[in-house]
C-alpha atoms as an extended CHARMM CRD file, in Angstrom:
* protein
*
       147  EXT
         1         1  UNK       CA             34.3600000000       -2.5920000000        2.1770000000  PROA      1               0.0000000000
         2         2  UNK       CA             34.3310000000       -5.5290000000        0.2940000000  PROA      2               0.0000000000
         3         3  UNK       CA             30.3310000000       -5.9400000000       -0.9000000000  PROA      3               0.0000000000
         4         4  UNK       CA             30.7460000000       -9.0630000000       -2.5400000000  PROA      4               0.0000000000
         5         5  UNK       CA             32.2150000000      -11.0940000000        0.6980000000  PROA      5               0.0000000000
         6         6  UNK       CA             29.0160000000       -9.7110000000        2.9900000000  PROA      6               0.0000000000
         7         7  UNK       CA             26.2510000000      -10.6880000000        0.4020000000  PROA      7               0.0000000000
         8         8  UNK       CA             28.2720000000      -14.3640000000        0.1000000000  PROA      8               0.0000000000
         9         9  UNK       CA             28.6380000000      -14.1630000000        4.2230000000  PROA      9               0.0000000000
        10        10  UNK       CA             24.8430000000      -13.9680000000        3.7170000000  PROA      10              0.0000000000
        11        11  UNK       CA             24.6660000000      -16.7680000000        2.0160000000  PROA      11              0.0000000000
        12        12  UNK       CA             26.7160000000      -19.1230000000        4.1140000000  PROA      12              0.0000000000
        13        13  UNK       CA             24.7020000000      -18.8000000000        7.2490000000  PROA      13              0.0000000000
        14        14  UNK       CA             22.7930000000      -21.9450000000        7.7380000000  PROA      14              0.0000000000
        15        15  UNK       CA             19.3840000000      -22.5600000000        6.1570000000  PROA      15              0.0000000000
        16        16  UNK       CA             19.8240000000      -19.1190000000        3.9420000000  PROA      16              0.0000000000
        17        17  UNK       CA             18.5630000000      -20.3640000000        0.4730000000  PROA      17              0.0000000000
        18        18  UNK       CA             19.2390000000      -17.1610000000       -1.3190000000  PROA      18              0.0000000000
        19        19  UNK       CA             18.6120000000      -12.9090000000       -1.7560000000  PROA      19              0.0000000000
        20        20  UNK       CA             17.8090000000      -10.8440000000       -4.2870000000  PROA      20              0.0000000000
        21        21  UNK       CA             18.3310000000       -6.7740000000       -4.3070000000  PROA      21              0.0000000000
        22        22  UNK       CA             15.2360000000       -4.6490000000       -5.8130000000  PROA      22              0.0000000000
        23        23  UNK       CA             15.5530000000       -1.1360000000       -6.3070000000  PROA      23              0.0000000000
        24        24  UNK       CA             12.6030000000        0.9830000000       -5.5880000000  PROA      24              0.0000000000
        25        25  UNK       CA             11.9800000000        1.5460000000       -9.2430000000  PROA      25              0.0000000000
        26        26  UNK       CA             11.8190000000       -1.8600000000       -9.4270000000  PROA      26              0.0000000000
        27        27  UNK       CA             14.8680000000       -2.7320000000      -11.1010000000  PROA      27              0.0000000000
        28        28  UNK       CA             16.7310000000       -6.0600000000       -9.9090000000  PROA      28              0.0000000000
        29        29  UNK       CA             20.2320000000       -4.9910000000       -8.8770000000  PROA      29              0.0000000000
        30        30  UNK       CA             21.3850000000       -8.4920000000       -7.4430000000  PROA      30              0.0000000000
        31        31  UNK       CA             19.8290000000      -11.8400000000       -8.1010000000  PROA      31              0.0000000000
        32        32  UNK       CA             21.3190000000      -14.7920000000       -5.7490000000  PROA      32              0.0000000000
        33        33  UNK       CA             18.1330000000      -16.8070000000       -5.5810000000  PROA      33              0.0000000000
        34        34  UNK       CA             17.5850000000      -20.4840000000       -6.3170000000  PROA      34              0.0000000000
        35        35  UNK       CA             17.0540000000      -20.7190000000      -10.4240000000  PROA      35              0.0000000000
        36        36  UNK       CA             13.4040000000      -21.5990000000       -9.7310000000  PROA      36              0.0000000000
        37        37  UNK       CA             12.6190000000      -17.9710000000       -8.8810000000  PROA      37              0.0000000000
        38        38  UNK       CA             13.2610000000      -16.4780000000      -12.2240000000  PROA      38              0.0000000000
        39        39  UNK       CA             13.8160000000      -13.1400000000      -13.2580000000  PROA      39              0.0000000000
        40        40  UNK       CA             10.2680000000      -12.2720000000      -14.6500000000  PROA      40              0.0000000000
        41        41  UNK       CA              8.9810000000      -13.5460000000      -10.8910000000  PROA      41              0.0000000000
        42        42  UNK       CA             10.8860000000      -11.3010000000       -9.3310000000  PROA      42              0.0000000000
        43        43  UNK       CA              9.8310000000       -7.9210000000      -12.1050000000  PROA      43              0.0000000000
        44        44  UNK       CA              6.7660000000       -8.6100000000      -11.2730000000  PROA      44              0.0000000000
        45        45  UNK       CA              6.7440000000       -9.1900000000       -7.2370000000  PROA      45              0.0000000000
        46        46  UNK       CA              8.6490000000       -5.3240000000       -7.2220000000  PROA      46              0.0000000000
        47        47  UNK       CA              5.4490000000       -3.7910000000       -7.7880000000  PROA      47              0.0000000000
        48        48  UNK       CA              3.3650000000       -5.9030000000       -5.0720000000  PROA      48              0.0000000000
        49        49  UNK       CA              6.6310000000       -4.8540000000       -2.6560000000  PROA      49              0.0000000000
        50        50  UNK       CA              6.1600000000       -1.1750000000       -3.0240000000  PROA      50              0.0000000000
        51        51  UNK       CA              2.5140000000       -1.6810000000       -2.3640000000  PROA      51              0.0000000000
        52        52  UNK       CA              3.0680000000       -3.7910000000        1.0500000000  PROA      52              0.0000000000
        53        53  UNK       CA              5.5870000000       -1.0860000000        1.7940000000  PROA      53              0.0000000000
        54        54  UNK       CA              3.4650000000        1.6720000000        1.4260000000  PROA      54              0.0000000000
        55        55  UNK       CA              0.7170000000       -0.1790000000        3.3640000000  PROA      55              0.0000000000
        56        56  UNK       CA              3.0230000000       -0.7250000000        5.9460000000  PROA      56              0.0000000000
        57        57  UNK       CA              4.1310000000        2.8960000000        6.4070000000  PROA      57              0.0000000000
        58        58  UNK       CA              0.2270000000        3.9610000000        6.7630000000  PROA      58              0.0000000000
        59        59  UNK       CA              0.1510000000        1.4620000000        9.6110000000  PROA      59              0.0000000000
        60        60  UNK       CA              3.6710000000        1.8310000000       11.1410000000  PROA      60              0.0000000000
        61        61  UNK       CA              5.4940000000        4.5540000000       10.2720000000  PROA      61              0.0000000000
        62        62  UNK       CA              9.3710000000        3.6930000000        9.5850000000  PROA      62              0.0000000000
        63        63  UNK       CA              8.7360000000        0.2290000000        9.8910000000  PROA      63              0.0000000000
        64        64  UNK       CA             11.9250000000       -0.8940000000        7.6530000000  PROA      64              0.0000000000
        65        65  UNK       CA             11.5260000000       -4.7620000000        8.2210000000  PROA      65              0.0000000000
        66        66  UNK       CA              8.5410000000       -6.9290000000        6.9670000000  PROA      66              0.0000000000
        67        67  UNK       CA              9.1820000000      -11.0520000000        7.7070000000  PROA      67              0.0000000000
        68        68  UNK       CA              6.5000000000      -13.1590000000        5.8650000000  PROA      68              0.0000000000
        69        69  UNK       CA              6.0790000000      -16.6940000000        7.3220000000  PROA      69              0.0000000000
        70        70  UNK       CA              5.3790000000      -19.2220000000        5.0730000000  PROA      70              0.0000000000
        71        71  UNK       CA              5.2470000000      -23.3240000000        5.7290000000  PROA      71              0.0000000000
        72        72  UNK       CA              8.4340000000      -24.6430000000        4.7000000000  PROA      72              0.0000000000
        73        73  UNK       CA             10.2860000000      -20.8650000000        4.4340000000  PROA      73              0.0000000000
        74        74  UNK       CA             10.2900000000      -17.2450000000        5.5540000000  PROA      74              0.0000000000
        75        75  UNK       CA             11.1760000000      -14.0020000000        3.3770000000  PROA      75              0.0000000000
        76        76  UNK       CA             12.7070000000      -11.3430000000        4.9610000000  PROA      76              0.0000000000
        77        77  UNK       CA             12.4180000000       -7.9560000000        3.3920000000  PROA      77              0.0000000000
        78        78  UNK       CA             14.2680000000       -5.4740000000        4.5480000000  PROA      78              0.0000000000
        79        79  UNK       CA             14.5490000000       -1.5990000000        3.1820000000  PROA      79              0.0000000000
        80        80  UNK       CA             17.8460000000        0.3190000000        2.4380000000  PROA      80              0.0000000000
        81        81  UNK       CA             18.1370000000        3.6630000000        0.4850000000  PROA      81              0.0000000000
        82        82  UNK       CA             16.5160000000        3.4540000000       -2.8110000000  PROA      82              0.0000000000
        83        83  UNK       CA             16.6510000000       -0.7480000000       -2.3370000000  PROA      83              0.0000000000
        84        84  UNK       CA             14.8440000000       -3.4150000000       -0.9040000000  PROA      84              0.0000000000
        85        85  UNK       CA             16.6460000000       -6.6160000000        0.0050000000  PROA      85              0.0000000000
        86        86  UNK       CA             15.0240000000       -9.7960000000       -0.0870000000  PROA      86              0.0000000000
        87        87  UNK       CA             16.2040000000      -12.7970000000        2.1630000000  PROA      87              0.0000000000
        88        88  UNK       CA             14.6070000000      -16.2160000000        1.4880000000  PROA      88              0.0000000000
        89        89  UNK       CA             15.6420000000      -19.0340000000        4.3750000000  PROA      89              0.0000000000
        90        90  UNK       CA             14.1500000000      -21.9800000000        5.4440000000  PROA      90              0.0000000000
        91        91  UNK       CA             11.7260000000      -22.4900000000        8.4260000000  PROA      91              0.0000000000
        92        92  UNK       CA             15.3060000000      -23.7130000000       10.3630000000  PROA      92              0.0000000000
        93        93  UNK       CA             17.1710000000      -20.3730000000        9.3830000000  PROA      93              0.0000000000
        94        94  UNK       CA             18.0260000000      -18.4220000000       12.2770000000  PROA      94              0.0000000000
        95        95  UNK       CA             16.2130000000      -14.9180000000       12.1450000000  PROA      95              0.0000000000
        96        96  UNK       CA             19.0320000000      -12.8540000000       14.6670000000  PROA      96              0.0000000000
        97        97  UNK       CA             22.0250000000      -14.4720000000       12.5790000000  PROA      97              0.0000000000
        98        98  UNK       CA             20.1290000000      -13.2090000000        9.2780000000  PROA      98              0.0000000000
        99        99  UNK       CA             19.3410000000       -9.8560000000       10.9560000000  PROA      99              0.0000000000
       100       100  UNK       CA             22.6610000000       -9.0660000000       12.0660000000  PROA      100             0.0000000000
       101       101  UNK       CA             24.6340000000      -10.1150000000        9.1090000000  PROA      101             0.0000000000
       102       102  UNK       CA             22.1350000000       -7.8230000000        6.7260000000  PROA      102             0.0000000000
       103       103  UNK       CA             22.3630000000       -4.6600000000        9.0590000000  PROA      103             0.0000000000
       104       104  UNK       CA             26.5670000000       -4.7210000000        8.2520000000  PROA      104             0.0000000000
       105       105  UNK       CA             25.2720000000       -5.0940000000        4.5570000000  PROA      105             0.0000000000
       106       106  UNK       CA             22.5960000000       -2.4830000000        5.0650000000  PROA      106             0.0000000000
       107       107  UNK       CA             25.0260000000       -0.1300000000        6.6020000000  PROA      107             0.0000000000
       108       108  UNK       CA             28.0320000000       -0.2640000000        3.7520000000  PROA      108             0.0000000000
       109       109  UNK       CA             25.1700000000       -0.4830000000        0.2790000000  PROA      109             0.0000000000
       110       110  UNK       CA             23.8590000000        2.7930000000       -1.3500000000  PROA      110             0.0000000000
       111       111  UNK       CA             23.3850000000        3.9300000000       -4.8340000000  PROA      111             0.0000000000
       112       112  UNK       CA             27.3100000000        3.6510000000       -5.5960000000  PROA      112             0.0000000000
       113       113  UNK       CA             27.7190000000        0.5360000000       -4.2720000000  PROA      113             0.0000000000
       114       114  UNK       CA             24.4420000000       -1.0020000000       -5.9220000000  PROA      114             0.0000000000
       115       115  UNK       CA             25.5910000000        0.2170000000       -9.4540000000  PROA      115             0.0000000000
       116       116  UNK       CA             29.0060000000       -1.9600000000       -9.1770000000  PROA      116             0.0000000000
       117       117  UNK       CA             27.2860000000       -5.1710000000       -8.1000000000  PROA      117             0.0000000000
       118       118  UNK       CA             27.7850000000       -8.0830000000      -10.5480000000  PROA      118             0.0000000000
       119       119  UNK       CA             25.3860000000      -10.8210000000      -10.9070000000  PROA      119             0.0000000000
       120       120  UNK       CA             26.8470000000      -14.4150000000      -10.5260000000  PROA      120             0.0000000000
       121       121  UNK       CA             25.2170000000      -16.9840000000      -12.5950000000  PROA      121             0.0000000000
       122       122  UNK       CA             22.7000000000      -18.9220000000      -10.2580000000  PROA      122             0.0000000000
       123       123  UNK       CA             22.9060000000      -22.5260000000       -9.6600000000  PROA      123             0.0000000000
       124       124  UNK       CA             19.7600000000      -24.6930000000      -11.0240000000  PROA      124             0.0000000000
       125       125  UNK       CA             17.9550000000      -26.3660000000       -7.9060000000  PROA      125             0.0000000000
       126       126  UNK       CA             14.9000000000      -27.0160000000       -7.1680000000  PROA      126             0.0000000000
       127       127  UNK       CA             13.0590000000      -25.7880000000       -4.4700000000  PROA      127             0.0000000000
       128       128  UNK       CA             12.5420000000      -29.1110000000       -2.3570000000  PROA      128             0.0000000000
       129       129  UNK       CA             16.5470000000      -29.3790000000       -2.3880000000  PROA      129             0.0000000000
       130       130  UNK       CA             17.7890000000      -29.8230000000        1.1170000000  PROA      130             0.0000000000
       131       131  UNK       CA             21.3460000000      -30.0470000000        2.4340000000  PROA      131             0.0000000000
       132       132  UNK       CA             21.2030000000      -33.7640000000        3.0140000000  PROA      132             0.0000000000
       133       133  UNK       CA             24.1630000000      -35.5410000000        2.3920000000  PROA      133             0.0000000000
       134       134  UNK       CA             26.0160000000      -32.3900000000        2.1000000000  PROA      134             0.0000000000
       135       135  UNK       CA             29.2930000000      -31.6540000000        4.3300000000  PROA      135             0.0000000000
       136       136  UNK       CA             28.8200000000      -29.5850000000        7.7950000000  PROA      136             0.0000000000
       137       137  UNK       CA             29.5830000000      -26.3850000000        7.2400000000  PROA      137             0.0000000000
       138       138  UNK       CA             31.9720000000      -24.8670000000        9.9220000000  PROA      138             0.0000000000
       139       139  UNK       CA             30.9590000000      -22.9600000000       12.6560000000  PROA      139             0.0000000000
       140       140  UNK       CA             30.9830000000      -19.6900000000       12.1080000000  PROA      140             0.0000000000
       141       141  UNK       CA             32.0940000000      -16.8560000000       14.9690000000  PROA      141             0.0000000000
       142       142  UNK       CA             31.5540000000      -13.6570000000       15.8210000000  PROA      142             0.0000000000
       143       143  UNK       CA             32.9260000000      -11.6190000000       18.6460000000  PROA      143             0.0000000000
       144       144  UNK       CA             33.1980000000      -14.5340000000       19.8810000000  PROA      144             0.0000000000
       145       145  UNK       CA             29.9970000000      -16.3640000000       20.0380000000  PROA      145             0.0000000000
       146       146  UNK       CA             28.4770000000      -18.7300000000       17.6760000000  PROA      146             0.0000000000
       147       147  UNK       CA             25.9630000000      -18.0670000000       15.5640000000  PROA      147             0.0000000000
């Protein structure tokens, strides 16, 4: 499986502004997120994820999925073996569309897989960048429905 193609299929759904891939050591094994999140931000937001994590397993155990609702975004973390990926979207982002394209992504990542990822250089945008003026992206299919 191609790992490259599902972390860009990530990125093409509508409203998805970018993801990141933090290992539970906190090392940062993928970095796709806008150039205004830089690397030292996310260092040292892997130490407050293990704590929400491990505050989150004392109140629900195996609770894999944390969404954090913010005012003009949402994060979505979401925990694999030894990684946690972070999704960041806008407030228009569909949720199930994210969900279901990171559980094929979940499913096929694992220590092997982690250790060949190669980081593409990040384009520099700033955060209140929206897709105004920009083409319509195609609509994108699967079995058959759109999402």
């Amino acid at each position: 499986m191609n790992i490259a193609k599902l972390i860009d299929n990530i990125l093409e759904l509508p409203g998805i502004e970018g993801l990141c891939l933090i290992g539970e050591d906190g090392r940062l094994y993928l970095n796709r997120l806008p150039a205004y999140l830089d690397d030292e931000l996310l260092a040292s937001a892997s130490i407050t994820l293990a704590a929400l994590y491990g505050e989150a397993d004392s109140v629900l155990p195996g609770g894999d999925d944390i969404l954090l609702r913010y005012e003009e975004h949402w994060l979505m973390l979401r925990r694999g073996p030894g990684f946690v990926l972070v999704l960041l979207a806008r407030h228009d982002a569909s949720q199930a569309s994210a969900r279901m394209v990171t559980n094929i992504a979940l499913r096929h990542l694992d220590a092997a897989t982690l250790a060949t990822l190669e980081d593409a250089p990040r384009a520099a945008t700033a955060p209140s960048t929206a897709a105004a003026g920009a083409a319509p992206r195609p609509q994108r299919m699967y079995r058959g429905q759109a999402y």
